Amino acid sequence: LIGTPNDWISVCYPIGLFSSSHQSQARCVSFYTLLKKAADQGGGLFALASDGGGVMGIGTLLHQGNRLNPGSALVDVFVHPAFRTKADDLIESILQSAKVKGIAEVRAEILAAEHEKIVLLEKHGFRQSCNVGRRETLGDKTYRVVSYLRTMG
């Protein structure tokens, strides 16, 4: 999944994990960090699997609140180019989990250049909430970070 050429840039922007098409990866330990962060925050790591059991996409829900104040959560998704039509299933799983956890709003901080990912988020009720004002530099390219929000009413 990560080694396949992919025009999507962020695997999980909130922890700084990017596609190897856009940033070289020194090791796969980053996935342990991702899983641990999701678990520690009461969120989750989601997988989109092929019929043969191969991982074709991953999604994250990083909870920002606590039990007394469910607050918000950060999300991101990353899907193999050949399985983008199944990305809806991944987003729906994440949103259902957020709803069950009582999370009031779900936010995606992503790179403005990820147009196809933005369309996917908008399809599922996310709306641009602000220009975060940060920039992310990967190699010789600099990207603007934008925030998309969905309330879970």
JSON list of C-alpha atoms in Angstrom, two decimals, residues 9-72:
[
{"chain": "A", "resi": 9, "resn": "ILE", "atom": "CA", "xyz": [0.25, 12.69, -0.06]},
{"chain": "A", "resi": 10, "resn": "SER", "atom": "CA", "xyz": [-0.68, 12.16, 3.60]},
{"chain": "A", "resi": 11, "resn": "VAL", "atom": "CA", "xyz": [-1.17, 8.75, 5.17]},
{"chain": "A", "resi": 12, "resn": "CYS", "atom": "CA", "xyz": [-1.89, 10.34, 8.55]},
{"chain": "A", "resi": 13, "resn": "TYR", "atom": "CA", "xyz": [-1.17, 14.06, 8.51]},
{"chain": "A", "resi": 14, "resn": "PRO", "atom": "CA", "xyz": [-1.76, 14.62, 12.27]},
{"chain": "A", "resi": 15, "resn": "ILE", "atom": "CA", "xyz": [1.32, 12.54, 13.14]},
{"chain": "A", "resi": 16, "resn": "GLY", "atom": "CA", "xyz": [3.37, 13.46, 10.06]},
{"chain": "A", "resi": 17, "resn": "LEU", "atom": "CA", "xyz": [3.15, 10.16, 8.17]},
{"chain": "A", "resi": 18, "resn": "PHE", "atom": "CA", "xyz": [3.32, 10.62, 4.39]},
{"chain": "A", "resi": 19, "resn": "SER", "atom": "CA", "xyz": [3.23, 8.44, 1.28]},
{"chain": "A", "resi": 20, "resn": "SER", "atom": "CA", "xyz": [6.60, 7.11, 0.16]},
{"chain": "A", "resi": 21, "resn": "SER", "atom": "CA", "xyz": [5.76, 8.65, -3.23]},
{"chain": "A", "resi": 22, "resn": "HIS", "atom": "CA", "xyz": [6.27, 12.04, -1.60]},
{"chain": "A", "resi": 23, "resn": "GLN", "atom": "CA", "xyz": [8.67, 11.44, 1.30]},
{"chain": "A", "resi": 24, "resn": "SER", "atom": "CA", "xyz": [11.25, 8.70, 1.77]},
{"chain": "A", "resi": 25, "resn": "GLN", "atom": "CA", "xyz": [10.53, 6.33, 4.65]},
{"chain": "A", "resi": 26, "resn": "ALA", "atom": "CA", "xyz": [13.50, 5.14, 6.69]},
{"chain": "A", "resi": 27, "resn": "ARG", "atom": "CA", "xyz": [11.55, 2.29, 8.28]},
{"chain": "A", "resi": 28, "resn": "CYS", "atom": "CA", "xyz": [8.08, 0.88, 8.83]},
{"chain": "A", "resi": 29, "resn": "VAL", "atom": "CA", "xyz": [8.12, 1.68, 12.56]},
{"chain": "A", "resi": 30, "resn": "SER", "atom": "CA", "xyz": [6.00, 4.74, 11.73]},
{"chain": "A", "resi": 31, "resn": "PHE", "atom": "CA", "xyz": [2.97, 2.45, 11.50]},
{"chain": "A", "resi": 32, "resn": "TYR", "atom": "CA", "xyz": [3.52, 1.27, 15.07]},
{"chain": "A", "resi": 33, "resn": "THR", "atom": "CA", "xyz": [3.59, 4.94, 16.11]},
{"chain": "A", "resi": 34, "resn": "LEU", "atom": "CA", "xyz": [0.34, 5.53, 14.24]},
{"chain": "A", "resi": 35, "resn": "LEU", "atom": "CA", "xyz": [-1.41, 2.54, 15.81]},
{"chain": "A", "resi": 36, "resn": "LYS", "atom": "CA", "xyz": [-0.15, 3.41, 19.30]},
{"chain": "A", "resi": 37, "resn": "LYS", "atom": "CA", "xyz": [-1.23, 7.05, 19.03]},
{"chain": "A", "resi": 38, "resn": "ALA", "atom": "CA", "xyz": [-4.71, 6.04, 17.84]},
{"chain": "A", "resi": 39, "resn": "ALA", "atom": "CA", "xyz": [-5.06, 3.51, 20.68]},
{"chain": "A", "resi": 40, "resn": "ASP", "atom": "CA", "xyz": [-3.68, 5.86, 23.35]},
{"chain": "A", "resi": 41, "resn": "GLN", "atom": "CA", "xyz": [-6.17, 8.55, 22.34]},
{"chain": "A", "resi": 42, "resn": "GLY", "atom": "CA", "xyz": [-9.18, 6.23, 22.33]},
{"chain": "A", "resi": 43, "resn": "GLY", "atom": "CA", "xyz": [-9.52, 6.47, 18.58]},
{"chain": "A", "resi": 44, "resn": "GLY", "atom": "CA", "xyz": [-8.86, 3.77, 16.06]},
{"chain": "A", "resi": 45, "resn": "LEU", "atom": "CA", "xyz": [-6.94, 2.53, 13.06]},
{"chain": "A", "resi": 46, "resn": "PHE", "atom": "CA", "xyz": [-9.16, 1.26, 10.24]},
{"chain": "A", "resi": 47, "resn": "ALA", "atom": "CA", "xyz": [-8.27, -0.95, 7.29]},
{"chain": "A", "resi": 48, "resn": "LEU", "atom": "CA", "xyz": [-9.79, -1.44, 3.87]},
{"chain": "A", "resi": 49, "resn": "ALA", "atom": "CA", "xyz": [-9.02, -5.01, 2.82]},
{"chain": "A", "resi": 50, "resn": "SER", "atom": "CA", "xyz": [-9.22, -6.73, -0.56]},
{"chain": "A", "resi": 51, "resn": "ASP", "atom": "CA", "xyz": [-11.08, -10.02, -0.98]},
{"chain": "A", "resi": 52, "resn": "GLY", "atom": "CA", "xyz": [-7.71, -11.75, -0.56]},
{"chain": "A", "resi": 53, "resn": "GLY", "atom": "CA", "xyz": [-7.03, -9.98, 2.73]},
{"chain": "A", "resi": 54, "resn": "GLY", "atom": "CA", "xyz": [-4.48, -7.44, 1.47]},
{"chain": "A", "resi": 55, "resn": "VAL", "atom": "CA", "xyz": [-4.58, -3.96, 2.99]},
{"chain": "A", "resi": 56, "resn": "MET", "atom": "CA", "xyz": [-5.68, -1.52, 0.30]},
{"chain": "A", "resi": 57, "resn": "GLY", "atom": "CA", "xyz": [-6.39, 1.46, 2.51]},
{"chain": "A", "resi": 58, "resn": "ILE", "atom": "CA", "xyz": [-6.04, 2.75, 6.04]},
{"chain": "A", "resi": 59, "resn": "GLY", "atom": "CA", "xyz": [-7.86, 5.38, 8.03]},
{"chain": "A", "resi": 60, "resn": "THR", "atom": "CA", "xyz": [-7.29, 6.96, 11.41]},
{"chain": "A", "resi": 61, "resn": "LEU", "atom": "CA", "xyz": [-9.49, 8.45, 14.09]},
{"chain": "A", "resi": 62, "resn": "LEU", "atom": "CA", "xyz": [-7.42, 10.36, 16.66]},
{"chain": "A", "resi": 63, "resn": "HIS", "atom": "CA", "xyz": [-9.69, 11.35, 19.56]},
{"chain": "A", "resi": 64, "resn": "GLN", "atom": "CA", "xyz": [-9.04, 14.83, 20.94]},
{"chain": "A", "resi": 65, "resn": "GLY", "atom": "CA", "xyz": [-11.55, 14.81, 23.84]},
{"chain": "A", "resi": 66, "resn": "ASN", "atom": "CA", "xyz": [-12.12, 12.75, 26.99]},
{"chain": "A", "resi": 67, "resn": "ARG", "atom": "CA", "xyz": [-14.98, 10.69, 28.49]},
{"chain": "A", "resi": 68, "resn": "LEU", "atom": "CA", "xyz": [-16.68, 13.68, 30.10]},
{"chain": "A", "resi": 69, "resn": "ASN", "atom": "CA", "xyz": [-16.30, 15.94, 27.05]},
{"chain": "A", "resi": 70, "resn": "PRO", "atom": "CA", "xyz": [-16.19, 13.84, 23.85]},
{"chain": "A", "resi": 71, "resn": "GLY", "atom": "CA", "xyz": [-15.01, 16.87, 21.89]},
{"chain": "A", "resi": 72, "resn": "SER", "atom": "CA", "xyz": [-13.55, 16.24, 18.50]}
]
